[in-house]
């Protein structure tokens, strides 16, 4: 395994080129940027939007944080249960039904960009949008891999235990055992098509296996 430092700008260009080089059959490309919030997966996902559009690819940005289950399910075992955070928070079926399945080959391309407002614990009432053929879905979120969610490209932002603890706010440190479990049980660094070390998110390093 080789770990090579890379600037955030070069990383975004590398990913953009890799996405654009995927087989183009006129269908859609679904990209997942997976990582703990401290790894800033949303920032990397955002950085892909404009470069892809400049290449003529329509882009839809979606966050898994808008596809969480209602509080009655998420918080059934309390507000700070790490196993529930790992197992129950993400609405896998909603994400499949409303985002990923419509972008299967032969799908409708009609996507719901958000489903649930976790802060107010109610449906977002978002409208459906049409992602044109050859469009790219860029989804960011935590604990996405190992769930049989279909993607054409997956990126995992990896952090060591010490770095993750250092960059996670005190109020969210109860989630740390969930990310340790994810690393041990799922092995996202091995599952992902591309793994990037982000012990310092400002200075990523590409992991080449």
PDB file of C-alpha atoms in Angstrom:
ATOM      1  CA  UNK A   1       0.000   0.000   0.000  1.00  0.00           C
ATOM      2  CA  UNK A   2       1.291   3.442  -0.965  1.00  0.00           C
ATOM      3  CA  UNK A   3       0.023   6.710   0.532  1.00  0.00           C
ATOM      4  CA  UNK A   4       0.687   9.776  -1.613  1.00  0.00           C
ATOM      5  CA  UNK A   5      -0.068  13.348  -0.492  1.00  0.00           C
ATOM      6  CA  UNK A   6      -2.370  15.208  -2.850  1.00  0.00           C
ATOM      7  CA  UNK A   7      -3.837  18.705  -2.700  1.00  0.00           C
ATOM      8  CA  UNK A   8      -7.623  19.041  -2.337  1.00  0.00           C
ATOM      9  CA  UNK A   9      -7.723  20.674  -5.776  1.00  0.00           C
ATOM     10  CA  UNK A  10      -5.818  17.842  -7.455  1.00  0.00           C
ATOM     11  CA  UNK A  11      -7.968  15.294  -5.646  1.00  0.00           C
ATOM     12  CA  UNK A  12     -11.121  16.905  -7.019  1.00  0.00           C
ATOM     13  CA  UNK A  13      -9.630  16.918 -10.533  1.00  0.00           C
ATOM     14  CA  UNK A  14      -8.566  13.287 -10.237  1.00  0.00           C
ATOM     15  CA  UNK A  15     -12.049  12.224  -9.140  1.00  0.00           C
ATOM     16  CA  UNK A  16     -13.704  14.324 -11.829  1.00  0.00           C
ATOM     17  CA  UNK A  17     -11.567  12.680 -14.510  1.00  0.00           C
ATOM     18  CA  UNK A  18     -12.239   9.230 -13.082  1.00  0.00           C
ATOM     19  CA  UNK A  19     -15.992   9.826 -13.044  1.00  0.00           C
ATOM     20  CA  UNK A  20     -15.964  11.175 -16.587  1.00  0.00           C
ATOM     21  CA  UNK A  21     -13.906   8.184 -17.772  1.00  0.00           C
ATOM     22  CA  UNK A  22     -16.479   5.637 -16.598  1.00  0.00           C
ATOM     23  CA  UNK A  23     -18.237   3.775 -19.442  1.00  0.00           C
ATOM     24  CA  UNK A  24     -20.701   6.166 -21.056  1.00  0.00           C
ATOM     25  CA  UNK A  25     -23.827   4.386 -22.262  1.00  0.00           C
ATOM     26  CA  UNK A  26     -26.057   7.436 -21.919  1.00  0.00           C
ATOM     27  CA  UNK A  27     -27.227   6.354 -18.470  1.00  0.00           C
ATOM     28  CA  UNK A  28     -26.425   7.882 -15.082  1.00  0.00           C
ATOM     29  CA  UNK A  29     -23.411   7.684 -12.785  1.00  0.00           C
ATOM     30  CA  UNK A  30     -23.930   7.368  -9.024  1.00  0.00           C
ATOM     31  CA  UNK A  31     -20.990   8.477  -6.879  1.00  0.00           C
ATOM     32  CA  UNK A  32     -20.737   8.083  -3.093  1.00  0.00           C
ATOM     33  CA  UNK A  33     -18.321  10.119  -0.977  1.00  0.00           C
ATOM     34  CA  UNK A  34     -18.290   8.261   2.337  1.00  0.00           C
ATOM     35  CA  UNK A  35     -16.785   9.519   5.562  1.00  0.00           C
ATOM     36  CA  UNK A  36     -17.411  10.646   9.098  1.00  0.00           C
ATOM     37  CA  UNK A  37     -18.589  14.266   9.361  1.00  0.00           C
ATOM     38  CA  UNK A  38     -15.129  15.203  10.662  1.00  0.00           C
ATOM     39  CA  UNK A  39     -13.659  14.008   7.345  1.00  0.00           C
ATOM     40  CA  UNK A  40     -15.798  16.561   5.475  1.00  0.00           C
ATOM     41  CA  UNK A  41     -17.268  14.317   2.773  1.00  0.00           C
ATOM     42  CA  UNK A  42     -19.704  17.069   1.833  1.00  0.00           C
ATOM     43  CA  UNK A  43     -16.876  19.460   0.983  1.00  0.00           C
ATOM     44  CA  UNK A  44     -15.273  16.976  -1.396  1.00  0.00           C
ATOM     45  CA  UNK A  45     -18.638  16.150  -2.955  1.00  0.00           C
ATOM     46  CA  UNK A  46     -19.310  19.864  -3.474  1.00  0.00           C
ATOM     47  CA  UNK A  47     -15.898  20.289  -5.106  1.00  0.00           C
ATOM     48  CA  UNK A  48     -16.884  17.834  -7.855  1.00  0.00           C
ATOM     49  CA  UNK A  49     -19.973  19.682  -9.016  1.00  0.00           C
ATOM     50  CA  UNK A  50     -18.576  22.547 -11.072  1.00  0.00           C
ATOM     51  CA  UNK A  51     -15.744  20.565 -12.740  1.00  0.00           C
ATOM     52  CA  UNK A  52     -18.230  17.920 -13.854  1.00  0.00           C
ATOM     53  CA  UNK A  53     -20.609  20.529 -15.209  1.00  0.00           C
ATOM     54  CA  UNK A  54     -17.754  22.130 -17.150  1.00  0.00           C
ATOM     55  CA  UNK A  55     -17.333  18.734 -18.826  1.00  0.00           C
ATOM     56  CA  UNK A  56     -20.957  18.831 -19.890  1.00  0.00           C
ATOM     57  CA  UNK A  57     -22.238  16.452 -17.216  1.00  0.00           C
ATOM     58  CA  UNK A  58     -25.435  17.415 -15.378  1.00  0.00           C
ATOM     59  CA  UNK A  59     -24.907  16.991 -11.622  1.00  0.00           C
ATOM     60  CA  UNK A  60     -27.276  16.413  -8.721  1.00  0.00           C
ATOM     61  CA  UNK A  61     -25.915  16.813  -5.181  1.00  0.00           C
ATOM     62  CA  UNK A  62     -27.658  14.817  -2.481  1.00  0.00           C
ATOM     63  CA  UNK A  63     -26.745  14.315   1.168  1.00  0.00           C
ATOM     64  CA  UNK A  64     -27.496  11.133   3.098  1.00  0.00           C
ATOM     65  CA  UNK A  65     -28.203  13.397   6.078  1.00  0.00           C
ATOM     66  CA  UNK A  66     -31.493  14.219   4.339  1.00  0.00           C
ATOM     67  CA  UNK A  67     -32.426  10.523   4.311  1.00  0.00           C
ATOM     68  CA  UNK A  68     -32.442   9.695   8.001  1.00  0.00           C
ATOM     69  CA  UNK A  69     -35.232   7.775   9.678  1.00  0.00           C
ATOM     70  CA  UNK A  70     -37.743   9.523  11.966  1.00  0.00           C
ATOM     71  CA  UNK A  71     -36.682  10.244  15.549  1.00  0.00           C
ATOM     72  CA  UNK A  72     -39.013   7.543  16.854  1.00  0.00           C
ATOM     73  CA  UNK A  73     -36.738   4.986  15.164  1.00  0.00           C
ATOM     74  CA  UNK A  74     -33.349   6.749  15.364  1.00  0.00           C
ATOM     75  CA  UNK A  75     -33.671   7.542  19.055  1.00  0.00           C
ATOM     76  CA  UNK A  76     -35.530   4.439  20.210  1.00  0.00           C
ATOM     77  CA  UNK A  77     -32.524   3.455  22.345  1.00  0.00           C
ATOM     78  CA  UNK A  78     -31.669   6.975  23.456  1.00  0.00           C
ATOM     79  CA  UNK A  79     -30.017  10.034  21.971  1.00  0.00           C
ATOM     80  CA  UNK A  80     -26.465   8.713  22.286  1.00  0.00           C
ATOM     81  CA  UNK A  81     -26.599   5.047  21.312  1.00  0.00           C
ATOM     82  CA  UNK A  82     -23.679   4.340  18.974  1.00  0.00           C
ATOM     83  CA  UNK A  83     -25.073   1.008  17.748  1.00  0.00           C
ATOM     84  CA  UNK A  84     -28.365   2.645  16.791  1.00  0.00           C
ATOM     85  CA  UNK A  85     -26.416   5.354  14.981  1.00  0.00           C
ATOM     86  CA  UNK A  86     -24.585   2.644  13.047  1.00  0.00           C
ATOM     87  CA  UNK A  87     -27.578   0.415  12.325  1.00  0.00           C
ATOM     88  CA  UNK A  88     -30.750   2.492  12.315  1.00  0.00           C
ATOM     89  CA  UNK A  89     -30.206   6.121  11.464  1.00  0.00           C
ATOM     90  CA  UNK A  90     -29.838   5.927   7.674  1.00  0.00           C
ATOM     91  CA  UNK A  91     -33.041   5.234   5.741  1.00  0.00           C
ATOM     92  CA  UNK A  92     -31.505   2.804   3.252  1.00  0.00           C
ATOM     93  CA  UNK A  93     -34.827   1.943   1.654  1.00  0.00           C
ATOM     94  CA  UNK A  94     -35.803   5.566   1.211  1.00  0.00           C
ATOM     95  CA  UNK A  95     -32.442   6.336  -0.386  1.00  0.00           C
ATOM     96  CA  UNK A  96     -32.824   3.386  -2.738  1.00  0.00           C
ATOM     97  CA  UNK A  97     -36.421   4.099  -3.631  1.00  0.00           C
ATOM     98  CA  UNK A  98     -36.149   7.832  -4.142  1.00  0.00           C
ATOM     99  CA  UNK A  99     -32.583   8.338  -5.392  1.00  0.00           C
ATOM    100  CA  UNK A 100     -30.588   5.296  -6.442  1.00  0.00           C
ATOM    101  CA  UNK A 101     -33.143   3.009  -8.095  1.00  0.00           C
ATOM    102  CA  UNK A 102     -34.497   5.726 -10.445  1.00  0.00           C
ATOM    103  CA  UNK A 103     -30.934   6.079 -11.768  1.00  0.00           C
ATOM    104  CA  UNK A 104     -30.545   2.419 -12.650  1.00  0.00           C
ATOM    105  CA  UNK A 105     -30.108   1.750 -16.393  1.00  0.00           C
ATOM    106  CA  UNK A 106     -33.558   2.128 -17.888  1.00  0.00           C
ATOM    107  CA  UNK A 107     -34.763   4.100 -14.879  1.00  0.00           C
ATOM    108  CA  UNK A 108     -36.829   7.251 -14.904  1.00  0.00           C
ATOM    109  CA  UNK A 109     -34.149   9.705 -13.763  1.00  0.00           C
ATOM    110  CA  UNK A 110     -36.773  11.242 -11.481  1.00  0.00           C
ATOM    111  CA  UNK A 111     -35.141  11.770  -8.080  1.00  0.00           C
ATOM    112  CA  UNK A 112     -36.268  13.131  -4.733  1.00  0.00           C
ATOM    113  CA  UNK A 113     -33.279  15.170  -3.482  1.00  0.00           C
ATOM    114  CA  UNK A 114     -34.310  15.095   0.184  1.00  0.00           C
ATOM    115  CA  UNK A 115     -36.780  13.046   2.199  1.00  0.00           C
ATOM    116  CA  UNK A 116     -36.611  13.812   5.915  1.00  0.00           C
ATOM    117  CA  UNK A 117     -35.785  16.926   7.936  1.00  0.00           C
ATOM    118  CA  UNK A 118     -34.110  15.370  10.975  1.00  0.00           C
ATOM    119  CA  UNK A 119     -33.930  18.663  12.874  1.00  0.00           C
ATOM    120  CA  UNK A 120     -37.687  19.266  12.754  1.00  0.00           C
ATOM    121  CA  UNK A 121     -38.511  15.545  12.461  1.00  0.00           C
ATOM    122  CA  UNK A 122     -40.818  15.828   9.485  1.00  0.00           C
ATOM    123  CA  UNK A 123     -40.830  15.222   5.751  1.00  0.00           C
ATOM    124  CA  UNK A 124     -39.002  17.869   3.753  1.00  0.00           C
ATOM    125  CA  UNK A 125     -41.782  18.010   1.149  1.00  0.00           C
ATOM    126  CA  UNK A 126     -39.142  18.475  -1.524  1.00  0.00           C
ATOM    127  CA  UNK A 127     -40.216  18.194  -5.133  1.00  0.00           C
ATOM    128  CA  UNK A 128     -38.898  15.595  -7.549  1.00  0.00           C
ATOM    129  CA  UNK A 129     -36.214  16.648 -10.019  1.00  0.00           C
ATOM    130  CA  UNK A 130     -35.195  15.112 -13.334  1.00  0.00           C
ATOM    131  CA  UNK A 131     -31.531  14.240 -13.756  1.00  0.00           C
ATOM    132  CA  UNK A 132     -30.864  14.152 -17.510  1.00  0.00           C
ATOM    133  CA  UNK A 133     -29.163  11.159 -19.143  1.00  0.00           C
ATOM    134  CA  UNK A 134     -25.380  11.128 -18.562  1.00  0.00           C
ATOM    135  CA  UNK A 135     -26.050  12.985 -15.339  1.00  0.00           C
ATOM    136  CA  UNK A 136     -23.992  12.365 -12.221  1.00  0.00           C
ATOM    137  CA  UNK A 137     -25.422  11.886  -8.750  1.00  0.00           C
ATOM    138  CA  UNK A 138     -22.910  12.903  -6.082  1.00  0.00           C
ATOM    139  CA  UNK A 139     -23.988  11.647  -2.664  1.00  0.00           C
ATOM    140  CA  UNK A 140     -22.124  12.358   0.554  1.00  0.00           C
ATOM    141  CA  UNK A 141     -22.655  10.762   3.933  1.00  0.00           C
ATOM    142  CA  UNK A 142     -21.396   8.566   6.730  1.00  0.00           C
ATOM    143  CA  UNK A 143     -21.514   4.771   7.050  1.00  0.00           C
ATOM    144  CA  UNK A 144     -22.663   4.342   3.430  1.00  0.00           C
ATOM    145  CA  UNK A 145     -20.647   1.320   2.356  1.00  0.00           C
ATOM    146  CA  UNK A 146     -21.457  -2.335   2.987  1.00  0.00           C
ATOM    147  CA  UNK A 147     -25.203  -1.700   2.722  1.00  0.00           C
ATOM    148  CA  UNK A 148     -25.680  -3.034  -0.820  1.00  0.00           C
ATOM    149  CA  UNK A 149     -26.394   0.465  -2.094  1.00  0.00           C
ATOM    150  CA  UNK A 150     -25.613   0.631  -5.841  1.00  0.00           C
ATOM    151  CA  UNK A 151     -22.921   3.084  -6.949  1.00  0.00           C
ATOM    152  CA  UNK A 152     -20.681   3.294  -9.992  1.00  0.00           C
ATOM    153  CA  UNK A 153     -17.878   4.877  -7.950  1.00  0.00           C
ATOM    154  CA  UNK A 154     -17.253   4.967  -4.202  1.00  0.00           C
ATOM    155  CA  UNK A 155     -14.759   7.141  -2.331  1.00  0.00           C
ATOM    156  CA  UNK A 156     -13.969   6.603   1.352  1.00  0.00           C
ATOM    157  CA  UNK A 157     -12.388   9.329   3.456  1.00  0.00           C
ATOM    158  CA  UNK A 158     -10.437   7.511   6.160  1.00  0.00           C
ATOM    159  CA  UNK A 159      -9.318   8.923   9.503  1.00  0.00           C
ATOM    160  CA  UNK A 160      -7.330   7.257  12.262  1.00  0.00           C
ATOM    161  CA  UNK A 161      -8.882   6.996  15.712  1.00  0.00           C
ATOM    162  CA  UNK A 162      -6.879   9.861  17.194  1.00  0.00           C
ATOM    163  CA  UNK A 163      -7.555  12.194  14.275  1.00  0.00           C
ATOM    164  CA  UNK A 164     -11.247  11.346  14.244  1.00  0.00           C
ATOM    165  CA  UNK A 165     -11.535  12.044  17.961  1.00  0.00           C
ATOM    166  CA  UNK A 166      -9.565  15.278  17.586  1.00  0.00           C
ATOM    167  CA  UNK A 167     -11.749  16.631  14.787  1.00  0.00           C
ATOM    168  CA  UNK A 168     -15.098  15.481  16.207  1.00  0.00           C
ATOM    169  CA  UNK A 169     -16.904  18.014  18.421  1.00  0.00           C
ATOM    170  CA  UNK A 170     -17.359  16.984  22.043  1.00  0.00           C
ATOM    171  CA  UNK A 171     -21.128  16.820  21.559  1.00  0.00           C
ATOM    172  CA  UNK A 172     -20.724  14.161  18.832  1.00  0.00           C
ATOM    173  CA  UNK A 173     -18.013  11.978  20.355  1.00  0.00           C
ATOM    174  CA  UNK A 174     -20.601   9.426  21.388  1.00  0.00           C
ATOM    175  CA  UNK A 175     -20.616   8.397  17.690  1.00  0.00           C
ATOM    176  CA  UNK A 176     -16.942   7.371  17.717  1.00  0.00           C
ATOM    177  CA  UNK A 177     -17.624   3.708  18.645  1.00  0.00           C
ATOM    178  CA  UNK A 178     -19.928   3.489  15.621  1.00  0.00           C
ATOM    179  CA  UNK A 179     -17.122   4.533  13.285  1.00  0.00           C
ATOM    180  CA  UNK A 180     -14.727   2.098  14.971  1.00  0.00           C
ATOM    181  CA  UNK A 181     -17.281  -0.664  14.455  1.00  0.00           C
ATOM    182  CA  UNK A 182     -17.769   0.400  10.824  1.00  0.00           C
ATOM    183  CA  UNK A 183     -14.039   0.170  10.183  1.00  0.00           C
ATOM    184  CA  UNK A 184     -13.734  -3.237  11.864  1.00  0.00           C
ATOM    185  CA  UNK A 185     -16.915  -4.915  10.570  1.00  0.00           C
ATOM    186  CA  UNK A 186     -17.353  -3.329   7.144  1.00  0.00           C
ATOM    187  CA  UNK A 187     -13.812  -2.393   6.133  1.00  0.00           C
ATOM    188  CA  UNK A 188     -14.777   0.664   4.059  1.00  0.00           C
ATOM    189  CA  UNK A 189     -11.175   1.370   3.071  1.00  0.00           C
ATOM    190  CA  UNK A 190     -11.071  -2.011   1.324  1.00  0.00           C
ATOM    191  CA  UNK A 191     -14.587  -1.804  -0.145  1.00  0.00           C
ATOM    192  CA  UNK A 192     -14.248   1.654  -1.682  1.00  0.00           C
ATOM    193  CA  UNK A 193     -12.999   2.145  -5.217  1.00  0.00           C
ATOM    194  CA  UNK A 194     -10.799   4.944  -3.912  1.00  0.00           C
ATOM    195  CA  UNK A 195      -9.614   5.630  -0.366  1.00  0.00           C
ATOM    196  CA  UNK A 196      -8.202   8.946   0.798  1.00  0.00           C
ATOM    197  CA  UNK A 197      -6.515   9.505   4.148  1.00  0.00           C
ATOM    198  CA  UNK A 198      -7.731  12.729   5.734  1.00  0.00           C
ATOM    199  CA  UNK A 199      -6.251  12.776   9.236  1.00  0.00           C
ATOM    200  CA  UNK A 200      -5.936  16.466   8.415  1.00  0.00           C
ATOM    201  CA  UNK A 201      -8.749  17.223   5.920  1.00  0.00           C
ATOM    202  CA  UNK A 202      -6.704  20.138   4.565  1.00  0.00           C
ATOM    203  CA  UNK A 203      -3.934  17.749   3.530  1.00  0.00           C
ATOM    204  CA  UNK A 204      -5.407  14.568   2.010  1.00  0.00           C
ATOM    205  CA  UNK A 205      -3.351  11.613   0.874  1.00  0.00           C
ATOM    206  CA  UNK A 206      -4.337   9.100  -1.767  1.00  0.00           C
ATOM    207  CA  UNK A 207      -4.143   5.444  -0.762  1.00  0.00           C
ATOM    208  CA  UNK A 208      -3.009   3.212  -3.623  1.00  0.00           C
ATOM    209  CA  UNK A 209      -3.411  -0.520  -3.082  1.00  0.00           C
TER     210      UNK A 209
END
